[in-house]
PDB file of C-alpha atoms in Angstrom:
ATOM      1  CA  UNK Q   1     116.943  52.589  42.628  1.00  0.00           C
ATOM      2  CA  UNK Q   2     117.045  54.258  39.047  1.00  0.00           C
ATOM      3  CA  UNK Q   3     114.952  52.572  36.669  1.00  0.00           C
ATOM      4  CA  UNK Q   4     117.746  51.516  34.705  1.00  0.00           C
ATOM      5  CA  UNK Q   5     118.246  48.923  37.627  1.00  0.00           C
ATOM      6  CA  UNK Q   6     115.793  46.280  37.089  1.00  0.00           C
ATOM      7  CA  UNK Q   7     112.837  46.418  34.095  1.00  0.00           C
ATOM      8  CA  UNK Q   8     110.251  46.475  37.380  1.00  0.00           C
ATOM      9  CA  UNK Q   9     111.333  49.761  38.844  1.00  0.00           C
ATOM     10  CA  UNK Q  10     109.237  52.328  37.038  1.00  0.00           C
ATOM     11  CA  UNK Q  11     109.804  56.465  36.493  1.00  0.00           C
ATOM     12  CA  UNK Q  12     108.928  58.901  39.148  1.00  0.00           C
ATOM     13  CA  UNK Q  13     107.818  56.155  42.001  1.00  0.00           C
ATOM     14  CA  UNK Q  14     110.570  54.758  44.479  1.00  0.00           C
ATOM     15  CA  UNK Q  15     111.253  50.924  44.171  1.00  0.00           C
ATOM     16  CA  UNK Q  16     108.982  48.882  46.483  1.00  0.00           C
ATOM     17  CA  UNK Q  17     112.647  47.654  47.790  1.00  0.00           C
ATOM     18  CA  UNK Q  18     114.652  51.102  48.334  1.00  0.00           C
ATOM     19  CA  UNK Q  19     113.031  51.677  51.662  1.00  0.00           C
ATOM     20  CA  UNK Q  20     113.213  47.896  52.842  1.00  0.00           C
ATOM     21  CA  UNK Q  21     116.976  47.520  51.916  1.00  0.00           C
ATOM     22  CA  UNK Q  22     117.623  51.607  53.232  1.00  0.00           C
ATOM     23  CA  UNK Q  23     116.156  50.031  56.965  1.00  0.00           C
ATOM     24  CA  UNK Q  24     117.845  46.471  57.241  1.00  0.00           C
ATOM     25  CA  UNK Q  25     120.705  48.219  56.115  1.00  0.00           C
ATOM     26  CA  UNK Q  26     120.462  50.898  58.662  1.00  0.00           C
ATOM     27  CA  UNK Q  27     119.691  48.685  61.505  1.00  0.00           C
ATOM     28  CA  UNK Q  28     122.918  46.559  60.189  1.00  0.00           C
ATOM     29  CA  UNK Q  29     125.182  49.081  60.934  1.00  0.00           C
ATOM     30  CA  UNK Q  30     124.001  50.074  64.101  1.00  0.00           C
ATOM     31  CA  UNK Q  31     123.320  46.988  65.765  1.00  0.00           C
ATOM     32  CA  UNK Q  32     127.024  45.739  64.420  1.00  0.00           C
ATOM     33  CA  UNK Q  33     128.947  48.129  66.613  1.00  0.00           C
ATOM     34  CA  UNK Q  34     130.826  49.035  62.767  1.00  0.00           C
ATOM     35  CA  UNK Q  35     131.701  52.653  63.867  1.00  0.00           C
ATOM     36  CA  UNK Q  36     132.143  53.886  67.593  1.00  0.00           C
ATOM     37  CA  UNK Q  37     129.803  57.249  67.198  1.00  0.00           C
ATOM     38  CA  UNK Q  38     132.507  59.077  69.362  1.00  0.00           C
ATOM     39  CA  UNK Q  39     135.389  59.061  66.777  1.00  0.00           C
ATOM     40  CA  UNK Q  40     133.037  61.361  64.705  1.00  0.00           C
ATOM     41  CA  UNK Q  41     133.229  64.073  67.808  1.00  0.00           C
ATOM     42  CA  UNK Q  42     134.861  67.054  66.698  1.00  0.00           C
ATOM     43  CA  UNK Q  43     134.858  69.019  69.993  1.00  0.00           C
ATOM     44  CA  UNK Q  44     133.243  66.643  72.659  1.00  0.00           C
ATOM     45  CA  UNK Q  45     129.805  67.654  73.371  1.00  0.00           C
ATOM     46  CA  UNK Q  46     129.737  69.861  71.574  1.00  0.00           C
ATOM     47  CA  UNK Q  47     129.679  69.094  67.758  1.00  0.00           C
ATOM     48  CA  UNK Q  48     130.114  66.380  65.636  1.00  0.00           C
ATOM     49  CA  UNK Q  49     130.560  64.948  62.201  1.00  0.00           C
ATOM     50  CA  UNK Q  50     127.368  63.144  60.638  1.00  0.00           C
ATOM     51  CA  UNK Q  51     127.502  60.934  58.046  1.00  0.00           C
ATOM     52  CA  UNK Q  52     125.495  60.400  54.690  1.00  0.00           C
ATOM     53  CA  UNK Q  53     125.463  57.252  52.691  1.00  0.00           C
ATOM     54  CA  UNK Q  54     123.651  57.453  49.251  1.00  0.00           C
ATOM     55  CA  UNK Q  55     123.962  54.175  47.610  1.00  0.00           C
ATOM     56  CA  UNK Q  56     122.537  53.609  43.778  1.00  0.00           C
ATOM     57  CA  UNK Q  57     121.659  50.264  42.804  1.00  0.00           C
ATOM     58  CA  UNK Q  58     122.688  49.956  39.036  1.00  0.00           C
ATOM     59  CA  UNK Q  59     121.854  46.049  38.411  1.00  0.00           C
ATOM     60  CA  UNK Q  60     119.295  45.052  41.140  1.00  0.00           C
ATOM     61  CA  UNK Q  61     119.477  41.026  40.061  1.00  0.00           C
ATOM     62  CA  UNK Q  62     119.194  39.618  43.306  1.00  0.00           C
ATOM     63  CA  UNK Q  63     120.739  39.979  47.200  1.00  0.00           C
ATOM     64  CA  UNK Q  64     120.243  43.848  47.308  1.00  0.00           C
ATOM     65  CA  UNK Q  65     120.634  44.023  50.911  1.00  0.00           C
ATOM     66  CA  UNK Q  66     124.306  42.097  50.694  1.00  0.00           C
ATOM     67  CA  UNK Q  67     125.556  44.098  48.384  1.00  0.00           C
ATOM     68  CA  UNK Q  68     124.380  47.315  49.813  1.00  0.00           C
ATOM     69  CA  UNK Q  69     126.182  46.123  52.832  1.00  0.00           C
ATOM     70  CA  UNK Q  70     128.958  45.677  51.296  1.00  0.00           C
ATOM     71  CA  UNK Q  71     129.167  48.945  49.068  1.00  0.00           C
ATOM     72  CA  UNK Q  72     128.732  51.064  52.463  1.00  0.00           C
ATOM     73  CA  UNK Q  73     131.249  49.105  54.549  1.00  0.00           C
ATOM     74  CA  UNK Q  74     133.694  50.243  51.044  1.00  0.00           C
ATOM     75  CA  UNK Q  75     132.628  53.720  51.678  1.00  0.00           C
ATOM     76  CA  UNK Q  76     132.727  53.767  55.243  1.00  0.00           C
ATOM     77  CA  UNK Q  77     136.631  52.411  55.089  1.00  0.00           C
ATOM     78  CA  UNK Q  78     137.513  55.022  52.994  1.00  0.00           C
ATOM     79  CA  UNK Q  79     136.074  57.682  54.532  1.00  0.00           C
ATOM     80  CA  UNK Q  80     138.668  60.731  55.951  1.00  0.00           C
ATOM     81  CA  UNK Q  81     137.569  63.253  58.742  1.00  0.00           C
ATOM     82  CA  UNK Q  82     139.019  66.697  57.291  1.00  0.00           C
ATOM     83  CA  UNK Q  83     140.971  69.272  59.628  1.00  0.00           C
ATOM     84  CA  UNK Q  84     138.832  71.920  61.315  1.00  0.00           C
ATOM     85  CA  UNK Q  85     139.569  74.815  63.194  1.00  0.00           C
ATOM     86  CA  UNK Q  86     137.359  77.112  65.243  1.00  0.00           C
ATOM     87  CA  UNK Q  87     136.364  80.281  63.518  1.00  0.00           C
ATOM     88  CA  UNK Q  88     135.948  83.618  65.734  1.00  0.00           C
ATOM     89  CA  UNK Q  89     132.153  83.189  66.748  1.00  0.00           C
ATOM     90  CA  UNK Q  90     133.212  79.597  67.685  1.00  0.00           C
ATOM     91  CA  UNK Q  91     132.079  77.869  64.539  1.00  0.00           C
ATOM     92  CA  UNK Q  92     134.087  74.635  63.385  1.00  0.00           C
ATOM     93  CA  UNK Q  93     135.232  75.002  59.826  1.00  0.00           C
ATOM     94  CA  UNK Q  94     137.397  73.352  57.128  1.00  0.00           C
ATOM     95  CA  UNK Q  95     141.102  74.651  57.815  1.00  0.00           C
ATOM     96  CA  UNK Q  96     142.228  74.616  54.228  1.00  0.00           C
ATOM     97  CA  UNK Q  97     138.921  76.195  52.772  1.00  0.00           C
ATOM     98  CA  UNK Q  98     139.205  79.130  55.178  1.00  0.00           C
ATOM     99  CA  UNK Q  99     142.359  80.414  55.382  1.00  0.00           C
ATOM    100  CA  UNK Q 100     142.714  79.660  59.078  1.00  0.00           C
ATOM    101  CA  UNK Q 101     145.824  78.184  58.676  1.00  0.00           C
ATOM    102  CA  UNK Q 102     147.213  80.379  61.829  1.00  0.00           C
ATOM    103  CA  UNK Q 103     144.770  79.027  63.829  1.00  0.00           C
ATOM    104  CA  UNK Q 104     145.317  75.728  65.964  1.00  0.00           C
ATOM    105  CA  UNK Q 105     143.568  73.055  64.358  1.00  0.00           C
ATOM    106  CA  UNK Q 106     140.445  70.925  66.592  1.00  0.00           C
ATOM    107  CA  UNK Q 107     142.252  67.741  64.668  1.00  0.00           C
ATOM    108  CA  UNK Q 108     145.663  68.022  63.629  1.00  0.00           C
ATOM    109  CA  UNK Q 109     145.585  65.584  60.460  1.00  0.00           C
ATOM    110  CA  UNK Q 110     143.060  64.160  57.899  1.00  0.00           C
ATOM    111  CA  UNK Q 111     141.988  60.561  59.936  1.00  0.00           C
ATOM    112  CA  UNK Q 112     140.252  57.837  58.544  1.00  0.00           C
ATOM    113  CA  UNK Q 113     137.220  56.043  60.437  1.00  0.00           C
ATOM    114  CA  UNK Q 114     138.217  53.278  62.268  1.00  0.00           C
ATOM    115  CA  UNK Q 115     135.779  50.121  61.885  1.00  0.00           C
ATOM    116  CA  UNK Q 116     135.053  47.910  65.366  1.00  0.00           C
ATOM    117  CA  UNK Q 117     134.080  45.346  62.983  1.00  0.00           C
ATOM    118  CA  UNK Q 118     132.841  44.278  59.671  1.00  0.00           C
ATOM    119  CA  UNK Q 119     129.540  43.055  58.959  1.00  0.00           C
ATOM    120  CA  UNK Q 120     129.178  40.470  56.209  1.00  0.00           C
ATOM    121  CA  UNK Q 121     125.453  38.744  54.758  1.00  0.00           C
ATOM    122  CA  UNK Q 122     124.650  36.119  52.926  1.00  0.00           C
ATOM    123  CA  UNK Q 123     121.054  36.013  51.466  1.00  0.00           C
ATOM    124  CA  UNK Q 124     119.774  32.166  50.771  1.00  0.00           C
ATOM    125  CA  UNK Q 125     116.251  31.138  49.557  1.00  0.00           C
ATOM    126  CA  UNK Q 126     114.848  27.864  50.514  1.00  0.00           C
ATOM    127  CA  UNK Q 127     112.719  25.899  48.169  1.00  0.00           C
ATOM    128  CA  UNK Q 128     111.521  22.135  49.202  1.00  0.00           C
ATOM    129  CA  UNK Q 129     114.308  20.791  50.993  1.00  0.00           C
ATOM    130  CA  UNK Q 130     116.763  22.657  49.050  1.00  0.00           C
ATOM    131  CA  UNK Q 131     118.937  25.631  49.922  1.00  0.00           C
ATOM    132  CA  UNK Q 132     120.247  28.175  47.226  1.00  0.00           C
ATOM    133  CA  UNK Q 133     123.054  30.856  48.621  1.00  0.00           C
ATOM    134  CA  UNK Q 134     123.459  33.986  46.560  1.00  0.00           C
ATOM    135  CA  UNK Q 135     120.412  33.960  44.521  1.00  0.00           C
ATOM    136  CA  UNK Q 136     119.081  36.017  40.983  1.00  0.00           C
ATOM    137  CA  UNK Q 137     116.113  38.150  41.560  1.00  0.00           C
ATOM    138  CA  UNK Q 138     114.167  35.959  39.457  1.00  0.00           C
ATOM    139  CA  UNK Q 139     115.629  33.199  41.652  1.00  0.00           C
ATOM    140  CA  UNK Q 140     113.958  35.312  44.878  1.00  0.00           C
ATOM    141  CA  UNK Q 141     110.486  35.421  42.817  1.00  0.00           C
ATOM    142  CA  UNK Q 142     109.857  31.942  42.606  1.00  0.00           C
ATOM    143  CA  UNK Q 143     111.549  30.258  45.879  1.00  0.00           C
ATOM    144  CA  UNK Q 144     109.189  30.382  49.066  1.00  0.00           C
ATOM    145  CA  UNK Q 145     111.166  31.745  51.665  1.00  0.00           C
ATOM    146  CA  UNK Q 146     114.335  34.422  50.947  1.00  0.00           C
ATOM    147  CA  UNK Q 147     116.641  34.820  54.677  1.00  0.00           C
ATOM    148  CA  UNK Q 148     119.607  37.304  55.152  1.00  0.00           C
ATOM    149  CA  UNK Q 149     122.019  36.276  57.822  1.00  0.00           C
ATOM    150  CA  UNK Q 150     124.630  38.923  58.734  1.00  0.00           C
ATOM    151  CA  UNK Q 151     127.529  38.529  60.672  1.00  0.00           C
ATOM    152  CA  UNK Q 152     130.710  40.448  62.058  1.00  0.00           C
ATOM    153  CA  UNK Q 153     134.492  40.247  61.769  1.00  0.00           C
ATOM    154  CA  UNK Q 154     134.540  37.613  64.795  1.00  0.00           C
ATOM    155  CA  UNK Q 155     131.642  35.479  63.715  1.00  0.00           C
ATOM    156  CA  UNK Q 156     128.942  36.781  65.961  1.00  0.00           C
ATOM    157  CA  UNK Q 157     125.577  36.543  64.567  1.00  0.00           C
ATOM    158  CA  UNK Q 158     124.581  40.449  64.156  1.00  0.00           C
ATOM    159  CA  UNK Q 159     121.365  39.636  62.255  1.00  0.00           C
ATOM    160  CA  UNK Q 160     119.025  37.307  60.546  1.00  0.00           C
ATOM    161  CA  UNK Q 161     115.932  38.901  58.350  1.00  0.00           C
ATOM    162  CA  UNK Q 162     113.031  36.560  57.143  1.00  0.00           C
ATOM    163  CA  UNK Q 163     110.097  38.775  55.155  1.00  0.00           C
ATOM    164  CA  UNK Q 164     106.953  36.742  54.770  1.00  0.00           C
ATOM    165  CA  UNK Q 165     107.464  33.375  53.249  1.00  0.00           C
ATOM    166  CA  UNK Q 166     107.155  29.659  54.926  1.00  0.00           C
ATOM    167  CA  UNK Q 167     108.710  28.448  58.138  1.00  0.00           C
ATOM    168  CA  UNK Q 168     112.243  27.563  58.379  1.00  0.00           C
ATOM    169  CA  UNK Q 169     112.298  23.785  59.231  1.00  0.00           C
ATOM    170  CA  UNK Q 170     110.527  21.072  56.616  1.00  0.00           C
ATOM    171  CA  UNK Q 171     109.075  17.982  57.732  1.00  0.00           C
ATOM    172  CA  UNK Q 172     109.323  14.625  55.368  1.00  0.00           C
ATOM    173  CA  UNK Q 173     108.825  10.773  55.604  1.00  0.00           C
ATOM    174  CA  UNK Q 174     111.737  10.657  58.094  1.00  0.00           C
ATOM    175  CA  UNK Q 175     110.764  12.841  60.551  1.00  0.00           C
ATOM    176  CA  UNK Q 176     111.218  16.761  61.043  1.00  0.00           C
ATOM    177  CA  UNK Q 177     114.205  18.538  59.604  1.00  0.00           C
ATOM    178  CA  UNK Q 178     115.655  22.348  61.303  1.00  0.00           C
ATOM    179  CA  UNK Q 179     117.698  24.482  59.836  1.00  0.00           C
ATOM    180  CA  UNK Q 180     120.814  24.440  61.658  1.00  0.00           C
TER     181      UNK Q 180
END
């Protein structure tokens, strides 16, 4: 999170949220099942690919953790697994970098990652007994509780995050009220 972000994120010290939205969004895609770990085998236990997902917040005003979510799900769909061959000492390489184009290639084409599913969240914050979806960060300073709920292609609850606030069900005149 640059500090050209959000007028709170200051020069030289990492955003109070960077680490929080890095770890729900980690656990997101793990727990969802998104991408089998085995298509990024190159030569079965042997080696395999590993992925690295930088994402830079340019406007944090609000749902960081959706739209993080949704930014690597982009770059996870478009991601390509390169052709490799195996070197003489038994190394994997890129085919077209080194010249190895005699050699018989550990993948024969440039494949995209296949996603098991998509994960999806919506952040809400609750305030009284109302309910606001989507909300501005100054929105999330003021409300009393902000909750992510994540879910997957089919529906299936995947997640649901709740940092600090109030409970989740109100009382009134009329008796208790739950979330449904």
């Amino acid at each position: 999170m640059p500090p050209i972000c959000s007028p709170i994120v200051r020069p030289g010290r990492p955003a109070e949220a960077a680490p929080v939205v890095a770890k729900q969004l980690s656990d997101t895609i793990l727990s969802s099942g998104m991408i089998n770990l085995k298509e990024l085998s190159v030569v079965s236990g042997k080696a395999a690919w590993m992925a690295y997902l930088d994402i830079y917040c340019l406007d944090a005003d609000g749902a960081l953790s959706d739209t993080a979510l949704l930014s690597a799900v982009a770059a996870f769909s478009h991601l390509e697994i390169p052709v490799v061959s195996l070197n003489d000492d038994g190394k994997i390489v890129l085919s077209e970098e080194q010249g190895l184009s005699d050699r018989e290639p550990v993948n024969k084409e440039k494949r995209k990652i296949n996603l098991s599913s998509i994960p999806f969240s919506l952040t809400c914050v609750l305030h009284k007994n109302y309910i606001l979806a989507d909300p501005t960060a100054e929105e999330e300073s003021i409300m009393d509780t902000i909750v992510t709920v994540v879910l997957d292609s089919s529906s299936q609850l995947i997640s649901l995050h709740k940092p600090g606030g109030t409970v989740l069900a109100y009382t009134s005149a009329n008796g208790p009220k739950a979330w449904n």
